[in-house]
Tab-separated table of C-alpha atoms in Angstrom:
chain	number	residue	atom	x	y	z
A	1	SER	CA	-137.031	147.676	-44.489
A	2	ILE	CA	-134.822	145.753	-42.045
A	3	GLY	CA	-136.048	142.585	-40.372
A	4	VAL	CA	-134.239	140.039	-38.207
A	5	GLY	CA	-136.389	137.104	-37.125
A	6	ASN	CA	-134.157	135.479	-34.501
A	7	LEU	CA	-131.420	137.596	-32.973
A	8	ALA	CA	-129.175	136.373	-30.192
A	9	GLY	CA	-126.219	138.635	-29.662
A	10	SER	CA	-125.471	140.824	-32.671
A	11	GLN	CA	-126.158	140.802	-36.406
A	12	THR	CA	-125.130	143.144	-39.207
A	13	VAL	CA	-127.449	143.920	-42.130
A	14	VAL	CA	-126.243	145.605	-45.339
A	15	ARG	CA	-128.436	148.041	-47.250
A	16	THR	CA	-127.944	150.344	-50.256
A	17	VAL	CA	-129.548	153.764	-50.738
A	18	THR	CA	-129.754	155.633	-54.075
A	19	SER	CA	-130.352	159.345	-54.536
A	20	VAL	CA	-133.383	160.194	-56.690
A	21	ALA	CA	-133.068	163.940	-56.115
A	22	GLN	CA	-133.923	166.075	-59.160
A	23	GLU	CA	-131.000	168.428	-58.506
A	24	ASN	CA	-127.515	167.453	-59.695
A	25	GLY	CA	-125.543	168.932	-56.794
A	26	TRP	CA	-124.145	167.169	-53.770
A	27	ARG	CA	-126.401	166.542	-50.799
A	28	ASP	CA	-125.156	165.567	-47.337
A	29	TYR	CA	-127.159	162.980	-45.379
A	30	THR	CA	-126.967	162.077	-41.679
A	31	VAL	CA	-128.695	159.171	-39.969
A	32	SER	CA	-130.902	159.218	-36.886
A	33	VAL	CA	-131.929	155.991	-35.185
A	34	ASP	CA	-134.981	155.028	-33.162
A	35	ALA	CA	-133.775	151.690	-31.780
A	36	PRO	CA	-136.274	148.960	-30.873
A	37	ASP	CA	-136.622	148.568	-27.084
A	38	GLY	CA	-133.953	146.250	-25.707
A	39	PHE	CA	-131.667	146.603	-28.732
A	40	GLU	CA	-128.754	148.810	-29.666
A	41	VAL	CA	-128.519	149.908	-33.311
A	42	THR	CA	-125.404	151.411	-34.901
A	43	VAL	CA	-125.048	152.555	-38.512
A	44	SER	CA	-121.774	152.778	-40.431
A	45	PRO	CA	-121.141	155.158	-42.077
A	46	SER	CA	-123.441	157.484	-40.146
A	47	SER	CA	-123.247	160.158	-42.848
A	48	PHE	CA	-122.449	160.438	-46.552
A	49	SER	CA	-122.763	162.722	-49.587
A	50	LEU	CA	-124.571	161.836	-52.827
A	51	LYS	CA	-125.385	163.331	-56.197
A	52	SER	CA	-128.528	162.352	-58.064
A	53	GLY	CA	-128.288	158.775	-59.361
A	54	GLN	CA	-125.427	157.805	-57.042
A	55	SER	CA	-125.657	154.987	-54.480
A	56	VAL	CA	-123.944	154.184	-51.207
A	57	THR	CA	-123.917	151.008	-49.119
A	58	TYR	CA	-124.124	151.108	-45.340
A	59	GLU	CA	-124.144	148.573	-42.485
A	60	VAL	CA	-126.700	148.382	-39.688
A	61	THR	CA	-125.545	146.418	-36.630
A	62	ILE	CA	-128.284	145.361	-34.206
A	63	THR	CA	-127.288	144.070	-30.752
A	64	ASN	CA	-129.561	142.522	-28.136
A	65	ILE	CA	-128.895	144.291	-24.837
A	66	GLY	CA	-131.873	142.934	-22.909
A	67	ALA	CA	-134.883	142.289	-25.140
A	68	PRO	CA	-137.006	139.269	-24.109
A	69	ALA	CA	-136.863	136.247	-26.384
A	70	GLY	CA	-139.748	135.650	-28.750
A	71	GLU	CA	-141.164	139.183	-28.817
A	72	TRP	CA	-141.076	141.455	-31.863
A	73	ARG	CA	-139.747	144.960	-31.177
A	74	PHE	CA	-139.924	147.818	-33.681
A	75	GLY	CA	-137.916	150.916	-34.521
A	76	SER	CA	-136.550	152.796	-37.516
A	77	LEU	CA	-133.679	154.722	-39.024
A	78	THR	CA	-133.964	157.900	-41.067
A	79	TRP	CA	-131.467	159.551	-43.410
A	80	SER	CA	-132.011	163.350	-43.495
A	81	ASP	CA	-130.279	165.790	-45.824
A	82	ASP	CA	-128.736	168.984	-44.498
A	83	THR	CA	-131.279	171.229	-46.229
A	84	GLY	CA	-134.271	169.519	-44.637
A	85	HIS	CA	-135.815	168.638	-47.999
A	86	TYR	CA	-135.389	164.870	-47.845
A	87	ASP	CA	-136.000	162.196	-45.196
A	88	VAL	CA	-135.417	158.551	-46.160
A	89	TYR	CA	-137.112	156.213	-43.682
A	90	SER	CA	-136.495	152.493	-43.057
A	91	PRO	CA	-138.543	150.509	-40.505
A	92	ILE	CA	-136.731	148.002	-38.277
A	93	ALA	CA	-138.353	144.851	-36.862
A	94	VAL	CA	-136.377	142.513	-34.606
A	95	ARG	CA	-137.267	139.444	-32.564
A	96	ALA	CA	-134.820	138.316	-29.899
A	97	ALA	CA	-133.791	134.678	-29.499
A	98	LEU	CA	-132.309	132.885	-26.507
A	99	PHE	CA	-129.323	131.684	-28.486
A	100	GLY	CA	-127.947	131.567	-31.992
A	101	ALA	CA	-125.891	128.710	-33.423
A	102	PRO	CA	-125.581	126.948	-36.785
A	103	ALA	CA	-128.252	124.352	-37.496
A	104	GLU	CA	-125.614	121.879	-38.711
A	105	VAL	CA	-121.851	121.490	-38.984
A	106	ALA	CA	-119.943	118.857	-40.959
A	107	GLY	CA	-116.736	116.896	-40.683
A	108	SER	CA	-115.011	113.804	-42.027
A	109	GLY	CA	-112.602	111.045	-41.018
A	110	THR	CA	-112.498	108.199	-38.496
A	111	SER	CA	-111.382	110.836	-36.002
A	112	GLY	CA	-111.525	114.602	-36.284
A	113	ALA	CA	-112.699	117.873	-34.813
A	114	THR	CA	-114.606	121.012	-35.677
A	115	SER	CA	-115.861	124.119	-33.917
A	116	PHE	CA	-118.678	126.641	-34.165
A	117	ASP	CA	-119.851	129.783	-32.401
A	118	VAL	CA	-122.875	130.244	-30.175
A	119	SER	CA	-124.274	133.674	-29.295
A	120	PHE	CA	-126.555	134.481	-26.383
A	121	GLY	CA	-129.712	136.542	-26.018
A	122	TYR	CA	-129.936	136.068	-22.228
A	123	THR	CA	-127.755	135.977	-19.123
A	124	GLY	CA	-127.825	132.791	-17.063
A	125	SER	CA	-126.859	129.148	-17.076
A	126	TYR	CA	-125.687	127.356	-20.203
A	127	ALA	CA	-124.452	123.863	-21.006
A	128	ALA	CA	-123.476	122.142	-24.260
A	129	ALA	CA	-123.663	118.337	-24.376
A	130	PRO	CA	-122.810	115.747	-27.074
A	131	HIS	CA	-125.273	113.186	-28.453
A	132	GLY	CA	-124.170	110.362	-30.766
A	133	LEU	CA	-122.639	109.935	-33.237
A	134	SER	CA	-125.209	107.507	-34.698
A	135	ALA	CA	-124.451	105.481	-37.814
A	136	ASP	CA	-126.764	105.384	-40.802
A	137	ALA	CA	-129.080	102.346	-40.629
A	138	PRO	CA	-130.218	102.019	-44.261
A	139	THR	CA	-133.083	99.940	-45.630
A	140	SER	CA	-132.866	98.745	-49.255
A	141	ASN	CA	-135.620	97.375	-51.478
A	142	SER	CA	-137.213	97.821	-54.907
A	143	ILE	CA	-140.500	99.526	-55.733
A	144	GLY	CA	-142.839	99.854	-58.690
A	145	GLN	CA	-145.603	102.185	-59.858
A	146	ASP	CA	-148.678	102.976	-57.760
A	147	PRO	CA	-151.390	102.933	-60.469
A	148	ASP	CA	-153.427	105.910	-59.203
A	149	GLN	CA	-150.408	107.833	-57.830
A	150	THR	CA	-152.320	108.456	-54.598
A	151	TYR	CA	-151.561	107.500	-51.006
A	152	PRO	CA	-153.575	106.364	-49.194
A	153	SER	CA	-156.111	104.848	-51.582
A	154	GLY	CA	-157.995	101.609	-52.148
A	155	ASP	CA	-155.543	100.173	-54.689
A	156	ASP	CA	-152.434	100.418	-52.469
A	157	SER	CA	-150.323	97.273	-52.726
A	158	PRO	CA	-146.686	96.321	-51.988
A	159	VAL	CA	-145.899	96.907	-55.661
A	160	GLY	CA	-146.133	100.682	-55.357
A	161	VAL	CA	-146.600	101.246	-51.626
A	162	GLN	CA	-144.185	99.805	-49.068
A	163	LYS	CA	-144.237	100.274	-45.302
A	164	ILE	CA	-141.262	100.094	-42.927
A	165	ASP	CA	-141.637	100.262	-39.129
A	166	PHE	CA	-139.264	102.328	-36.979
A	167	PRO	CA	-139.608	101.899	-33.193
A	168	ILE	CA	-138.251	105.148	-31.696
A	169	SER	CA	-137.547	105.695	-28.017
A	170	GLY	CA	-135.519	108.341	-26.213
A	171	ALA	CA	-134.498	110.200	-29.382
A	172	ALA	CA	-133.374	113.796	-29.642
A	173	PHE	CA	-133.551	113.854	-33.425
A	174	VAL	CA	-134.301	111.474	-36.298
A	175	ARG	CA	-133.732	111.809	-40.025
A	176	TRP	CA	-134.887	109.819	-43.055
A	177	GLU	CA	-133.381	110.558	-46.463
A	178	LEU	CA	-134.008	109.112	-49.912
A	179	VAL	CA	-132.216	110.479	-52.974
A	180	ILE	CA	-132.210	108.912	-56.459
A	181	PRO	CA	-130.960	110.883	-59.497
A	182	GLY	CA	-133.065	110.761	-62.646
A	183	ASP	CA	-136.723	110.982	-63.578
A	184	ASP	CA	-138.183	108.465	-61.110
A	185	ASP	CA	-140.305	110.030	-58.371
A	186	ILE	CA	-140.631	108.290	-55.008
A	187	ASP	CA	-142.383	110.074	-52.125
A	188	LEU	CA	-142.296	109.496	-48.367
A	189	PHE	CA	-145.110	109.603	-45.798
A	190	LEU	CA	-144.503	109.097	-42.062
A	191	GLU	CA	-147.296	107.729	-39.880
A	192	ASP	CA	-147.530	107.312	-36.123
A	193	SER	CA	-148.888	104.168	-34.487
A	194	SER	CA	-152.471	105.405	-34.905
A	195	GLY	CA	-152.010	105.644	-38.683
A	196	THR	CA	-152.004	109.454	-38.730
A	197	ILE	CA	-149.622	111.015	-41.256
A	198	VAL	CA	-147.331	113.227	-39.153
A	199	ALA	CA	-144.855	114.238	-41.885
A	200	ALA	CA	-144.381	113.912	-45.634
A	201	SER	CA	-141.824	114.655	-48.331
A	202	THR	CA	-143.239	114.838	-51.862
A	203	ASN	CA	-140.652	116.790	-53.830
A	204	GLY	CA	-140.415	116.536	-57.588
A	205	GLY	CA	-138.074	113.708	-58.525
A	206	THR	CA	-136.666	111.677	-55.654
A	207	ASP	CA	-134.976	114.066	-53.242
A	208	GLU	CA	-136.834	113.371	-50.024
A	209	LEU	CA	-136.078	114.309	-46.423
A	210	ILE	CA	-138.106	113.923	-43.215
A	211	GLU	CA	-136.772	115.059	-39.836
A	212	LEU	CA	-138.278	115.043	-36.336
A	213	PHE	CA	-137.017	117.032	-33.335
A	214	LEU	CA	-137.697	115.393	-29.941
A	215	PRO	CA	-140.136	112.831	-31.387
A	216	ALA	CA	-142.576	111.169	-29.002
A	217	ASP	CA	-141.753	107.549	-28.182
A	218	ASP	CA	-143.743	105.447	-30.638
A	219	THR	CA	-143.486	102.950	-33.459
A	220	TYR	CA	-143.536	105.035	-36.614
A	221	THR	CA	-144.214	103.693	-40.085
A	222	MET	CA	-142.430	105.094	-43.108
A	223	VAL	CA	-144.458	104.725	-46.310
A	224	VAL	CA	-142.374	104.582	-49.496
A	225	HIS	CA	-144.690	105.556	-52.348
A	226	GLY	CA	-143.944	104.917	-56.023
A	227	TRP	CA	-145.557	108.053	-57.466
A	228	SER	CA	-143.817	107.804	-60.854
A	229	VAL	CA	-141.631	104.779	-61.577
A	230	PRO	CA	-141.311	104.332	-65.354
A	231	ASN	CA	-138.421	101.866	-64.993
A	232	ALA	CA	-139.836	99.436	-62.456
A	233	PRO	CA	-138.694	97.695	-60.403
A	234	LEU	CA	-136.616	100.579	-59.077
A	235	PRO	CA	-134.000	99.807	-56.396
A	236	TYR	CA	-133.835	102.328	-53.550
A	237	THR	CA	-132.037	102.826	-50.245
A	238	LEU	CA	-133.794	104.662	-47.435
A	239	HIS	CA	-131.198	106.144	-45.062
A	240	TYR	CA	-132.014	106.555	-41.367
A	241	TRP	CA	-130.291	108.139	-38.390
A	242	GLU	CA	-131.559	108.224	-34.791
A	243	VAL	CA	-129.680	110.570	-32.456
A	244	PRO	CA	-130.199	109.675	-28.773
A	245	LEU	CA	-131.395	112.180	-26.207
A	246	ALA	CA	-128.953	110.697	-23.712
A	247	SER	CA	-125.521	112.299	-23.953
A	248	GLY	CA	-122.329	110.406	-24.663
A	249	GLY	CA	-120.937	108.303	-27.503
A	250	SER	CA	-118.202	108.893	-30.038
A	251	LEU	CA	-118.886	112.659	-30.107
A	252	SER	CA	-117.293	114.835	-27.420
A	253	VAL	CA	-117.655	118.482	-26.452
A	254	ASP	CA	-114.095	119.543	-25.657
A	255	SER	CA	-114.791	123.133	-24.680
A	256	ALA	CA	-117.822	125.419	-24.454
A	257	PRO	CA	-118.961	128.550	-22.622
A	258	ALA	CA	-119.657	127.865	-18.930
A	259	SER	CA	-122.507	130.398	-18.813
A	260	ALA	CA	-124.474	132.766	-21.016
A	261	VAL	CA	-124.112	136.537	-21.111
A	262	VAL	CA	-126.496	138.524	-23.291
A	263	GLY	CA	-124.813	139.946	-26.373
A	264	GLN	CA	-121.713	137.756	-26.032
A	265	THR	CA	-120.475	134.947	-28.303
A	266	GLY	CA	-118.514	131.832	-27.370
A	267	THR	CA	-116.920	128.943	-29.246
A	268	ILE	CA	-117.822	125.258	-28.925
A	269	ASP	CA	-115.122	122.719	-29.848
A	270	VAL	CA	-116.207	119.165	-30.658
A	271	SER	CA	-114.306	116.024	-31.673
A	272	TRP	CA	-114.950	112.381	-32.527
A	273	SER	CA	-112.988	109.141	-32.782
A	274	GLY	CA	-113.356	105.406	-33.347
A	275	LEU	CA	-115.548	105.606	-36.452
A	276	VAL	CA	-115.537	103.147	-39.353
A	277	ASN	CA	-116.693	103.655	-42.937
A	278	GLY	CA	-120.161	105.136	-43.151
A	279	SER	CA	-122.274	108.220	-42.569
A	280	TYR	CA	-122.881	109.461	-39.028
A	281	LEU	CA	-125.175	111.998	-37.397
A	282	GLY	CA	-124.963	113.464	-33.924
A	283	ALA	CA	-125.868	116.668	-32.145
A	284	VAL	CA	-124.741	119.218	-29.615
A	285	SER	CA	-127.594	120.257	-27.343
A	286	HIS	CA	-127.912	123.792	-25.991
A	287	THR	CA	-129.467	123.933	-22.512
A	288	GLY	CA	-130.152	127.083	-20.495
A	289	ASP	CA	-132.384	128.380	-17.732
A	290	VAL	CA	-135.519	127.331	-19.638
A	291	GLY	CA	-134.211	123.817	-20.387
A	292	LEU	CA	-133.324	122.464	-23.819
A	293	MET	CA	-133.256	125.372	-26.281
A	294	GLY	CA	-132.177	123.558	-29.459
A	295	LEU	CA	-129.648	121.380	-31.265
A	296	THR	CA	-126.719	121.848	-33.598
A	297	LEU	CA	-126.462	118.722	-35.766
A	298	VAL	CA	-123.014	117.229	-36.439
A	299	GLU	CA	-122.729	115.232	-39.676
A	300	VAL	CA	-119.578	113.131	-40.223
A	301	ASP	CA	-118.739	111.086	-43.339
A	302	VAL	CA	-116.026	108.427	-43.315
């Protein structure tokens, strides 16, 4: 089967077919395509010859030529041999997206530049804007063992459960990260001002990450939980980045498509300057006819 969950523009999928025919002679196969509505589907090669046990790889390119974003559309392709004995059927399921761009790009240096492509699943207005870069604002402390390894519970104390407030206002994106090599296991729980847990990271070991996209203005509380701390007290550093919704800062968008055309791809060039040692996070926002469609994060280490 062939499935593409978010398609803006064009995407190529590779598949391999193997002959299981009982006969040993050559058989010639030709493809026929029933394309999902709003998409164009091409197959290369469109024909091939196989003996029993042989395989061939082919490419299926699916292009959005007018499908509405967010709706699944269905089709198929069928390989048929020239004798009419064999039909090999593959269903196709595709959901169009308004745009496609990398979730994150990276760079380094006090000044620098990078670029990435954006593809469009609609025709209309488009604008790319820079946000940040925002420096890491770390919090360091030491933590011990929570006796019952449960949060929240009646025995919670600052020994194994620590709380740090983060007032957030006008943010496009926020990230908390806590990584400690070894066997110690610290978990993170994020609460809003009402005390409701809105996010958590409880991976094995200490490799924790919590991110919020367009968080509501509030004072959030990060709970650092000592789930397993055999070598207490354990020093830790909780890293934090808050990317503003307002555009501007040390990140610049130097060039970008002026509008969107369905099925087309453009390049966005970004640069930064004036940084000092540290870790920075920013974003490029993608705005179209429907408003803000998403972000591409820009991570820079100096």
